[in-house]
Amino acid sequence: MTAARPWRRYSGLALLRAGFERQRGWPPAFIDATPQSSYDVVIVGGGGHGLATAYYLARHHGVRRICVLEKGWIGGGNTGRNTTVIRSNYFFPESAALYDLSLRLYEGLSAELNYNIMFSQRGVWMLGHSRHDEEILRRSANAMLLNGVDAEFYNDAETHRRIRGLHPNPSFPIRCGLLQPRGGVARHDAVAWAYARAASRLGVDIIQNCEVLGFEISDGRVRSVRTSRGDIRAPVVGLAAAGHSSHVAGLAGVSLPLTSYALQAFVSEPVKPVLDTVLITSATG
């Protein structure tokens, strides 16, 4: 069993006390561990999903001998390169239930992990620009309400009134809007750091700069993981490698029916805030 690591609770009082110590008393947020020869569980991928899996296995299922393998640095893949939106405005009941569970976890995550993930429930809007869009958004609103998810549908005038900064005569006229008030954004890097800190506190080994090169398999089961830092034996291996999942699974002889595509977004330099909510529109694809 991997021993729990030194830990200091984050709080205003702790910050004040550390000020008298010239901020010298803080332990590392997480330990950059050296691989052991064996674990009960090895998780491939040190992003949000991999780190969260390690944390919940240790926190709620009593598994302690866990390691997370990350080819680069934690949160350096998809977790640190997404648009940070958190929502549960989905149509199908299965999707709505899964994403709303995730949203409820986010609502208490900063307190649970003792780390400010900067979760801001500023609302998520979906804009409609045509009669077809309006029918789709009305149907989505009804489905969300039936699934127990918060949803508010507004006509064009009310949408313009509620969203500051919208052009009064845009190129794509706004016909309606669907709002999920509980949706919002979080600091994606902070989510990774928070889970890493909490998992490390519970004894999880987080191993960065450790590439998975292959697997030793016998009798249809993975026996060990070959890495750039040596072989690691484990009876259970979890795969949370995001866009690299097909490649890593292929190293174990498993073909995943997945194709990865790079979606594009852009980030500006800091500017004075204009919109205080999240906007999603079909007009721009």
Coordinates of N, CA and C in Angstrom, one line a residue, residues 21-194:
E21 N 5.3 32.4 7.8 CA 6.4 31.5 7.5 C 7.1 31.8 6.2
R22 N 6.7 33.0 5.6 CA 7.3 33.4 4.3 C 6.9 32.4 3.2
Q23 N 5.8 31.8 3.3 CA 5.3 30.8 2.4 C 6.2 29.6 2.1
R24 N 6.9 29.2 3.2 CA 7.9 28.1 3.1 C 7.3 26.8 3.5
G25 N 6.1 26.8 4.1 CA 5.6 25.6 4.7 C 4.7 24.7 3.8
W26 N 4.6 25.1 2.5 CA 3.7 24.4 1.7 C 4.3 23.1 1.1
P27 N 3.7 22.0 1.3 CA 4.2 20.8 0.6 C 3.9 20.8 -0.9
P28 N 4.5 20.0 -1.7 CA 4.1 20.0 -3.2 C 2.7 19.6 -3.3
A29 N 2.1 20.2 -4.4 CA 0.6 19.9 -4.6 C 0.5 18.4 -4.9
F30 N 1.4 17.8 -5.6 CA 1.4 16.4 -5.8 C 2.8 15.9 -6.0
I31 N 3.0 14.6 -5.7 CA 4.4 14.0 -5.9 C 4.6 13.5 -7.3
D32 N 5.6 14.0 -7.9 CA 6.0 13.4 -9.2 C 6.7 12.1 -9.0
A33 N 6.0 11.0 -9.0 CA 6.5 9.7 -8.4 C 7.5 9.0 -9.4
T34 N 8.2 8.1 -8.8 CA 9.1 7.2 -9.6 C 8.3 5.8 -9.7
P35 N 8.2 5.2 -10.9 CA 7.4 4.0 -11.0 C 7.9 2.9 -10.1
Q36 N 7.0 2.2 -9.5 CA 7.3 0.9 -8.8 C 7.2 -0.2 -9.8
S37 N 7.6 -1.4 -9.3 CA 7.6 -2.6 -10.2 C 6.2 -3.1 -10.5
S38 N 5.2 -2.9 -9.6 CA 3.9 -3.4 -9.7 C 2.9 -2.5 -9.0
Y39 N 1.6 -2.6 -9.5 CA 0.5 -1.9 -8.9 C -0.7 -2.8 -9.0
D40 N -1.8 -2.5 -8.3 CA -3.0 -3.1 -8.5 C -3.8 -2.6 -9.7
V41 N -3.6 -1.3 -10.0 CA -4.3 -0.7 -11.1 C -3.3 0.3 -11.8
V42 N -3.2 0.2 -13.1 CA -2.4 1.2 -13.9 C -3.4 1.9 -14.8
I43 N -3.4 3.2 -14.7 CA -4.2 4.1 -15.6 C -3.3 4.8 -16.6
V44 N -3.6 4.6 -17.9 CA -2.9 5.3 -18.9 C -3.6 6.6 -19.3
G45 N -2.9 7.7 -19.1 CA -3.5 9.0 -19.4 C -3.7 9.9 -18.2
G46 N -2.9 11.0 -18.1 CA -2.9 11.8 -16.9 C -3.7 13.1 -17.2
G47 N -4.8 13.0 -17.8 CA -5.7 14.1 -18.0 C -6.8 14.1 -16.9
G48 N -7.9 14.8 -17.2 CA -9.0 14.8 -16.2 C -9.6 13.5 -16.0
H49 N -9.9 12.7 -17.0 CA -10.5 11.4 -16.8 C -9.6 10.4 -16.1
G50 N -8.3 10.4 -16.5 CA -7.4 9.4 -15.8 C -7.2 9.8 -14.4
L51 N -7.0 11.0 -14.1 CA -6.8 11.5 -12.7 C -8.0 11.3 -11.8
A52 N -9.2 11.6 -12.4 CA -10.4 11.4 -11.7 C -10.7 10.0 -11.4
T53 N -10.4 9.1 -12.4 CA -10.5 7.7 -12.1 C -9.7 7.2 -11.0
A54 N -8.4 7.6 -11.0 CA -7.5 7.2 -9.9 C -8.0 7.8 -8.5
Y55 N -8.5 9.0 -8.5 CA -9.0 9.6 -7.3 C -10.2 8.8 -6.7
Y56 N -11.2 8.5 -7.6 CA -12.4 7.8 -7.1 C -12.1 6.4 -6.7
L57 N -11.2 5.7 -7.4 CA -10.9 4.4 -7.0 C -10.3 4.4 -5.6
A58 N -9.4 5.4 -5.4 CA -8.8 5.4 -4.0 C -9.7 5.9 -3.0
R59 N -10.6 6.9 -3.3 CA -11.4 7.6 -2.4 C -12.7 6.7 -2.0
H60 N -13.3 6.1 -3.0 CA -14.6 5.5 -2.8 C -14.5 3.9 -2.9
H61 N -13.4 3.4 -3.4 CA -13.4 1.9 -3.6 C -12.2 1.3 -2.8
G62 N -11.4 2.1 -2.1 CA -10.4 1.5 -1.3 C -9.2 1.0 -2.0
V63 N -9.0 1.3 -3.3 CA -7.8 0.8 -4.0 C -6.7 1.8 -3.7
R64 N -5.6 1.4 -3.3 CA -4.5 2.3 -3.0 C -3.3 2.2 -3.9
R65 N -3.0 1.0 -4.4 CA -1.8 0.8 -5.2 C -2.1 1.1 -6.6
I66 N -2.2 2.4 -6.9 CA -2.6 2.9 -8.2 C -1.5 3.8 -8.8
C67 N -1.3 3.7 -10.1 CA -0.4 4.7 -10.7 C -1.1 5.2 -12.0
V68 N -0.8 6.5 -12.3 CA -1.3 7.1 -13.5 C -0.1 7.4 -14.3
L69 N -0.1 6.9 -15.6 CA 1.0 7.1 -16.5 C 0.7 8.2 -17.5
E70 N 1.5 9.2 -17.6 CA 1.3 10.3 -18.5 C 2.6 10.5 -19.4
K71 N 2.3 10.5 -20.7 CA 3.4 10.6 -21.7 C 4.1 11.9 -21.5
G72 N 3.4 13.0 -21.3 CA 4.0 14.3 -21.1 C 3.8 14.8 -19.7
W73 N 3.0 15.8 -19.5 CA 2.7 16.4 -18.2 C 1.2 16.3 -18.0
I74 N 0.8 16.3 -16.7 CA -0.6 16.1 -16.4 C -1.4 17.3 -17.0
G75 N -2.5 17.0 -17.6 CA -3.4 18.0 -18.2 C -2.8 18.6 -19.4
G76 N -1.8 18.0 -20.0 CA -1.2 18.6 -21.2 C -1.8 18.2 -22.5
G77 N -2.8 17.3 -22.5 CA -3.4 16.9 -23.7 C -4.8 17.5 -23.9
N78 N -5.8 16.7 -24.1 CA -7.1 17.3 -24.3 C -7.6 18.1 -23.1
T79 N -7.3 17.7 -21.9 CA -7.8 18.4 -20.7 C -7.4 19.9 -20.7
G80 N -6.2 20.2 -21.2 CA -5.8 21.5 -21.2 C -6.0 22.3 -22.5
R81 N -6.8 21.6 -23.4 CA -6.9 22.2 -24.7 C -8.4 22.2 -25.2
N82 N -9.3 22.2 -24.2 CA -10.7 22.2 -24.6 C -11.4 23.6 -24.3
T83 N -12.6 23.7 -24.6 CA -13.3 25.0 -24.4 C -13.9 25.2 -23.1
T84 N -13.7 24.3 -22.1 CA -14.0 24.5 -20.7 C -15.5 24.5 -20.4
V85 N -16.4 24.3 -21.3 CA -17.8 24.4 -21.1 C -18.3 23.1 -20.4
I86 N -19.1 23.3 -19.3 CA -19.7 22.3 -18.6 C -21.3 22.4 -18.7
R87 N -21.9 21.4 -19.2 CA -23.4 21.5 -19.4 C -24.0 20.1 -19.4
S88 N -25.3 20.1 -19.3 CA -26.0 18.8 -19.4 C -27.3 19.0 -20.3
N89 N -27.3 19.9 -21.3 CA -28.4 20.2 -22.1 C -28.5 19.2 -23.3
Y90 N -28.7 17.9 -23.0 CA -28.7 16.9 -24.0 C -30.1 16.3 -24.2
F91 N -30.4 15.7 -25.3 CA -31.7 15.3 -25.7 C -32.1 13.9 -25.1
F92 N -31.2 13.0 -25.4 CA -31.6 11.6 -25.0 C -31.4 11.4 -23.5
P93 N -32.3 10.6 -22.9 CA -32.3 10.4 -21.4 C -31.0 9.9 -20.9
E94 N -30.3 9.0 -21.6 CA -29.1 8.4 -21.1 C -28.0 9.5 -21.1
S95 N -27.9 10.3 -22.1 CA -26.9 11.4 -22.2 C -27.2 12.4 -21.1
A96 N -28.5 12.8 -21.0 CA -28.8 13.8 -20.0 C -28.5 13.3 -18.6
A97 N -28.8 12.1 -18.2 CA -28.5 11.5 -16.9 C -27.0 11.5 -16.6
L98 N -26.2 11.1 -17.6 CA -24.7 11.1 -17.4 C -24.1 12.5 -17.2
Y99 N -24.5 13.4 -18.1 CA -23.9 14.7 -18.1 C -24.4 15.5 -16.9
D100 N -25.7 15.3 -16.5 CA -26.2 16.0 -15.3 C -25.5 15.5 -14.0
L101 N -25.2 14.2 -14.0 CA -24.4 13.7 -12.8 C -23.1 14.4 -12.8
S102 N -22.4 14.5 -14.0 CA -21.1 15.2 -14.0 C -21.3 16.7 -13.6
L103 N -22.3 17.3 -14.0 CA -22.5 18.7 -13.6 C -22.7 18.8 -12.1
R104 N -23.5 17.9 -11.5 CA -23.7 18.0 -10.1 C -22.4 17.7 -9.3
L105 N -21.5 16.9 -9.9 CA -20.2 16.7 -9.3 C -19.4 18.0 -9.3
Y106 N -19.4 18.6 -10.5 CA -18.7 19.9 -10.6 C -19.2 20.9 -9.6
E107 N -20.5 20.9 -9.3 CA -21.0 21.9 -8.4 C -20.4 21.8 -7.0
G108 N -19.9 20.7 -6.6 CA -19.3 20.5 -5.3 C -17.9 20.1 -5.4
L109 N -17.2 20.2 -6.6 CA -15.9 19.7 -6.7 C -14.8 20.5 -6.0
S110 N -15.0 21.8 -6.0 CA -13.9 22.7 -5.4 C -13.9 22.3 -3.9
A111 N -15.1 22.2 -3.3 CA -15.1 21.9 -1.8 C -14.6 20.5 -1.6
E112 N -15.0 19.5 -2.4 CA -14.6 18.1 -2.2 C -13.0 18.0 -2.3
L113 N -12.5 18.6 -3.3 CA -11.0 18.4 -3.6 C -10.2 19.5 -2.9
N114 N -10.8 20.5 -2.2 CA -10.1 21.5 -1.5 C -9.2 22.3 -2.5
Y115 N -9.8 22.6 -3.6 CA -9.0 23.3 -4.7 C -10.0 24.1 -5.5
N116 N -9.7 25.4 -5.8 CA -10.6 26.2 -6.5 C -10.5 25.9 -8.0
I117 N -11.5 25.2 -8.6 CA -11.4 24.9 -10.0 C -12.1 26.1 -10.8
M118 N -12.4 27.1 -10.2 CA -13.0 28.3 -10.8 C -14.3 28.0 -11.6
F119 N -15.1 27.2 -11.1 CA -16.4 26.8 -11.7 C -17.3 28.0 -11.6
S120 N -17.7 28.5 -12.8 CA -18.6 29.6 -12.8 C -19.9 29.3 -13.6
Q121 N -21.0 29.2 -12.9 CA -22.3 28.8 -13.5 C -23.0 30.1 -14.0
R122 N -22.4 30.5 -15.2 CA -22.9 31.7 -15.8 C -24.0 31.4 -16.9
G123 N -24.4 30.2 -17.0 CA -25.4 29.8 -18.0 C -24.8 29.5 -19.3
V124 N -25.5 28.5 -20.0 CA -25.1 28.2 -21.4 C -26.3 28.4 -22.3
W125 N -26.1 29.2 -23.3 CA -27.2 29.5 -24.3 C -27.0 28.8 -25.6
M126 N -28.0 28.3 -26.2 CA -28.0 27.8 -27.6 C -29.0 28.7 -28.3
L127 N -28.5 29.3 -29.4 CA -29.2 30.3 -30.2 C -29.8 29.6 -31.4
G128 N -31.1 30.0 -31.7 CA -31.7 29.5 -32.9 C -31.9 30.6 -33.9
H129 N -31.7 30.3 -35.2 CA -31.7 31.4 -36.3 C -32.8 31.1 -37.3
S130 N -33.5 30.1 -37.2 CA -34.5 29.7 -38.3 C -35.7 29.0 -37.6
R131 N -36.7 28.8 -38.4 CA -37.8 28.0 -37.9 C -37.4 26.6 -37.5
H132 N -36.6 26.0 -38.3 CA -36.0 24.7 -38.0 C -35.3 24.7 -36.7
D133 N -34.4 25.7 -36.5 CA -33.7 25.8 -35.2 C -34.6 25.9 -34.0
E134 N -35.7 26.7 -34.2 CA -36.7 26.9 -33.1 C -37.3 25.6 -32.8
E135 N -37.7 24.8 -33.8 CA -38.4 23.6 -33.5 C -37.4 22.6 -32.8
I136 N -36.2 22.6 -33.2 CA -35.2 21.7 -32.5 C -35.0 22.2 -31.1
L137 N -34.9 23.5 -30.8 CA -34.6 23.9 -29.5 C -35.8 23.8 -28.6
R138 N -37.0 23.9 -29.1 CA -38.2 23.7 -28.3 C -38.3 22.2 -27.9
R139 N -38.0 21.3 -28.9 CA -38.0 19.9 -28.6 C -36.9 19.6 -27.5
S140 N -35.7 20.2 -27.7 CA -34.7 20.0 -26.7 C -35.1 20.5 -25.3
A141 N -35.7 21.6 -25.2 CA -36.1 22.2 -23.9 C -37.1 21.2 -23.3
N142 N -38.1 20.7 -24.0 CA -39.1 19.8 -23.5 C -38.4 18.5 -23.0
A143 N -37.5 18.0 -23.8 CA -36.8 16.8 -23.4 C -35.9 17.0 -22.1
M144 N -35.3 18.1 -22.0 CA -34.5 18.4 -20.8 C -35.3 18.5 -19.6
L145 N -36.5 19.1 -19.7 CA -37.4 19.2 -18.5 C -37.9 17.8 -18.1
L146 N -38.3 17.0 -19.1 CA -38.7 15.7 -18.8 C -37.6 14.8 -18.2
N147 N -36.4 15.1 -18.5 CA -35.2 14.4 -18.0 C -34.8 15.0 -16.6
G148 N -35.5 16.0 -16.1 CA -35.1 16.6 -14.9 C -34.0 17.6 -14.9
V149 N -33.7 18.1 -16.1 CA -32.6 19.1 -16.3 C -33.2 20.5 -16.5
D150 N -32.6 21.5 -15.9 CA -33.1 22.8 -16.0 C -33.0 23.4 -17.4
A151 N -34.1 24.0 -17.9 CA -34.1 24.5 -19.2 C -35.1 25.7 -19.3
E152 N -34.7 26.7 -20.0 CA -35.6 27.9 -20.2 C -35.5 28.3 -21.6
F153 N -36.7 28.4 -22.3 CA -36.8 28.8 -23.7 C -37.3 30.2 -23.8
Y154 N -36.7 31.0 -24.7 CA -37.0 32.4 -24.8 C -37.2 32.8 -26.3
N155 N -38.1 33.7 -26.5 CA -38.2 34.2 -27.9 C -37.1 35.2 -28.2
D156 N -37.2 35.8 -29.4 CA -36.1 36.6 -29.9 C -35.9 37.9 -29.0
A157 N -37.0 38.5 -28.7 CA -36.9 39.8 -27.9 C -36.3 39.5 -26.5
E158 N -36.8 38.4 -25.9 CA -36.3 38.1 -24.5 C -34.9 37.6 -24.6
T159 N -34.5 36.9 -25.6 CA -33.1 36.5 -25.7 C -32.2 37.7 -25.8
H160 N -32.5 38.7 -26.7 CA -31.7 39.9 -26.8 C -31.7 40.6 -25.5
R161 N -32.8 40.6 -24.7 CA -32.8 41.4 -23.5 C -31.9 40.7 -22.4
R162 N -31.8 39.4 -22.4 CA -31.1 38.7 -21.4 C -29.6 38.6 -21.7
I163 N -29.2 38.7 -22.9 CA -27.8 38.5 -23.2 C -27.2 39.8 -23.6
R164 N -26.3 40.3 -22.8 CA -25.7 41.6 -23.1 C -24.7 41.5 -24.2
G165 N -24.7 42.5 -25.1 CA -23.7 42.5 -26.1 C -24.1 41.9 -27.4
L166 N -25.3 41.4 -27.5 CA -25.7 40.9 -28.8 C -26.0 42.0 -29.8
H167 N -25.6 41.8 -31.0 CA -25.8 42.9 -32.1 C -27.3 42.9 -32.3
P168 N -27.9 44.1 -32.4 CA -29.4 44.2 -32.6 C -29.8 43.7 -34.0
N169 N -28.9 43.7 -35.0 CA -29.3 43.3 -36.3 C -28.1 42.4 -36.8
P170 N -28.0 41.2 -36.3 CA -26.8 40.3 -36.7 C -27.0 39.8 -38.1
S171 N -26.0 39.3 -38.7 CA -26.0 38.7 -40.0 C -27.0 37.5 -40.0
F172 N -26.9 36.7 -38.9 CA -27.9 35.6 -38.8 C -28.9 36.0 -37.7
P173 N -30.1 36.5 -38.1 CA -31.0 36.9 -37.1 C -31.3 35.9 -36.0
I174 N -31.5 36.4 -34.8 CA -31.7 35.5 -33.7 C -33.2 35.3 -33.5
R175 N -33.7 34.1 -33.6 CA -35.1 33.8 -33.6 C -35.5 33.4 -32.1
C176 N -34.6 32.7 -31.4 CA -35.0 32.2 -30.1 C -33.7 31.8 -29.4
G177 N -33.8 31.4 -28.1 CA -32.7 31.0 -27.3 C -33.1 30.0 -26.3
L178 N -32.2 29.0 -26.1 CA -32.5 28.0 -25.0 C -31.3 28.1 -24.0
L179 N -31.7 28.3 -22.7 CA -30.8 28.6 -21.7 C -30.8 27.4 -20.7
Q180 N -29.6 26.9 -20.3 CA -29.4 26.1 -19.1 C -28.7 26.9 -18.1
P181 N -29.5 27.4 -17.1 CA -28.8 28.3 -16.1 C -27.7 27.7 -15.3
R182 N -27.7 26.4 -15.0 CA -26.7 25.8 -14.2 C -25.4 25.5 -15.0
G183 N -25.5 25.6 -16.3 CA -24.2 25.4 -17.1 C -23.2 26.5 -16.9
G184 N -22.0 26.3 -17.3 CA -21.0 27.3 -17.2 C -19.6 26.8 -17.6
V185 N -18.6 27.3 -17.0 CA -17.2 27.0 -17.4 C -16.4 26.8 -16.1
A186 N -15.3 26.1 -16.3 CA -14.3 25.9 -15.2 C -12.9 26.0 -15.8
R187 N -12.0 26.3 -15.0 CA -10.6 26.3 -15.4 C -10.1 24.9 -15.6
H188 N -9.9 24.5 -16.9 CA -9.6 23.1 -17.2 C -8.3 22.6 -16.5
D189 N -7.3 23.5 -16.5 CA -6.0 23.1 -15.9 C -6.2 22.9 -14.4
A190 N -7.0 23.7 -13.7 CA -7.3 23.6 -12.3 C -8.0 22.2 -12.0
V191 N -8.8 21.8 -12.9 CA -9.5 20.5 -12.7 C -8.4 19.4 -12.6
A192 N -7.5 19.4 -13.6 CA -6.4 18.4 -13.5 C -5.6 18.5 -12.3
W193 N -5.2 19.7 -11.9 CA -4.3 19.9 -10.8 C -5.1 19.5 -9.5
A194 N -6.4 19.8 -9.4 CA -7.1 19.4 -8.2 C -7.2 17.9 -8.0

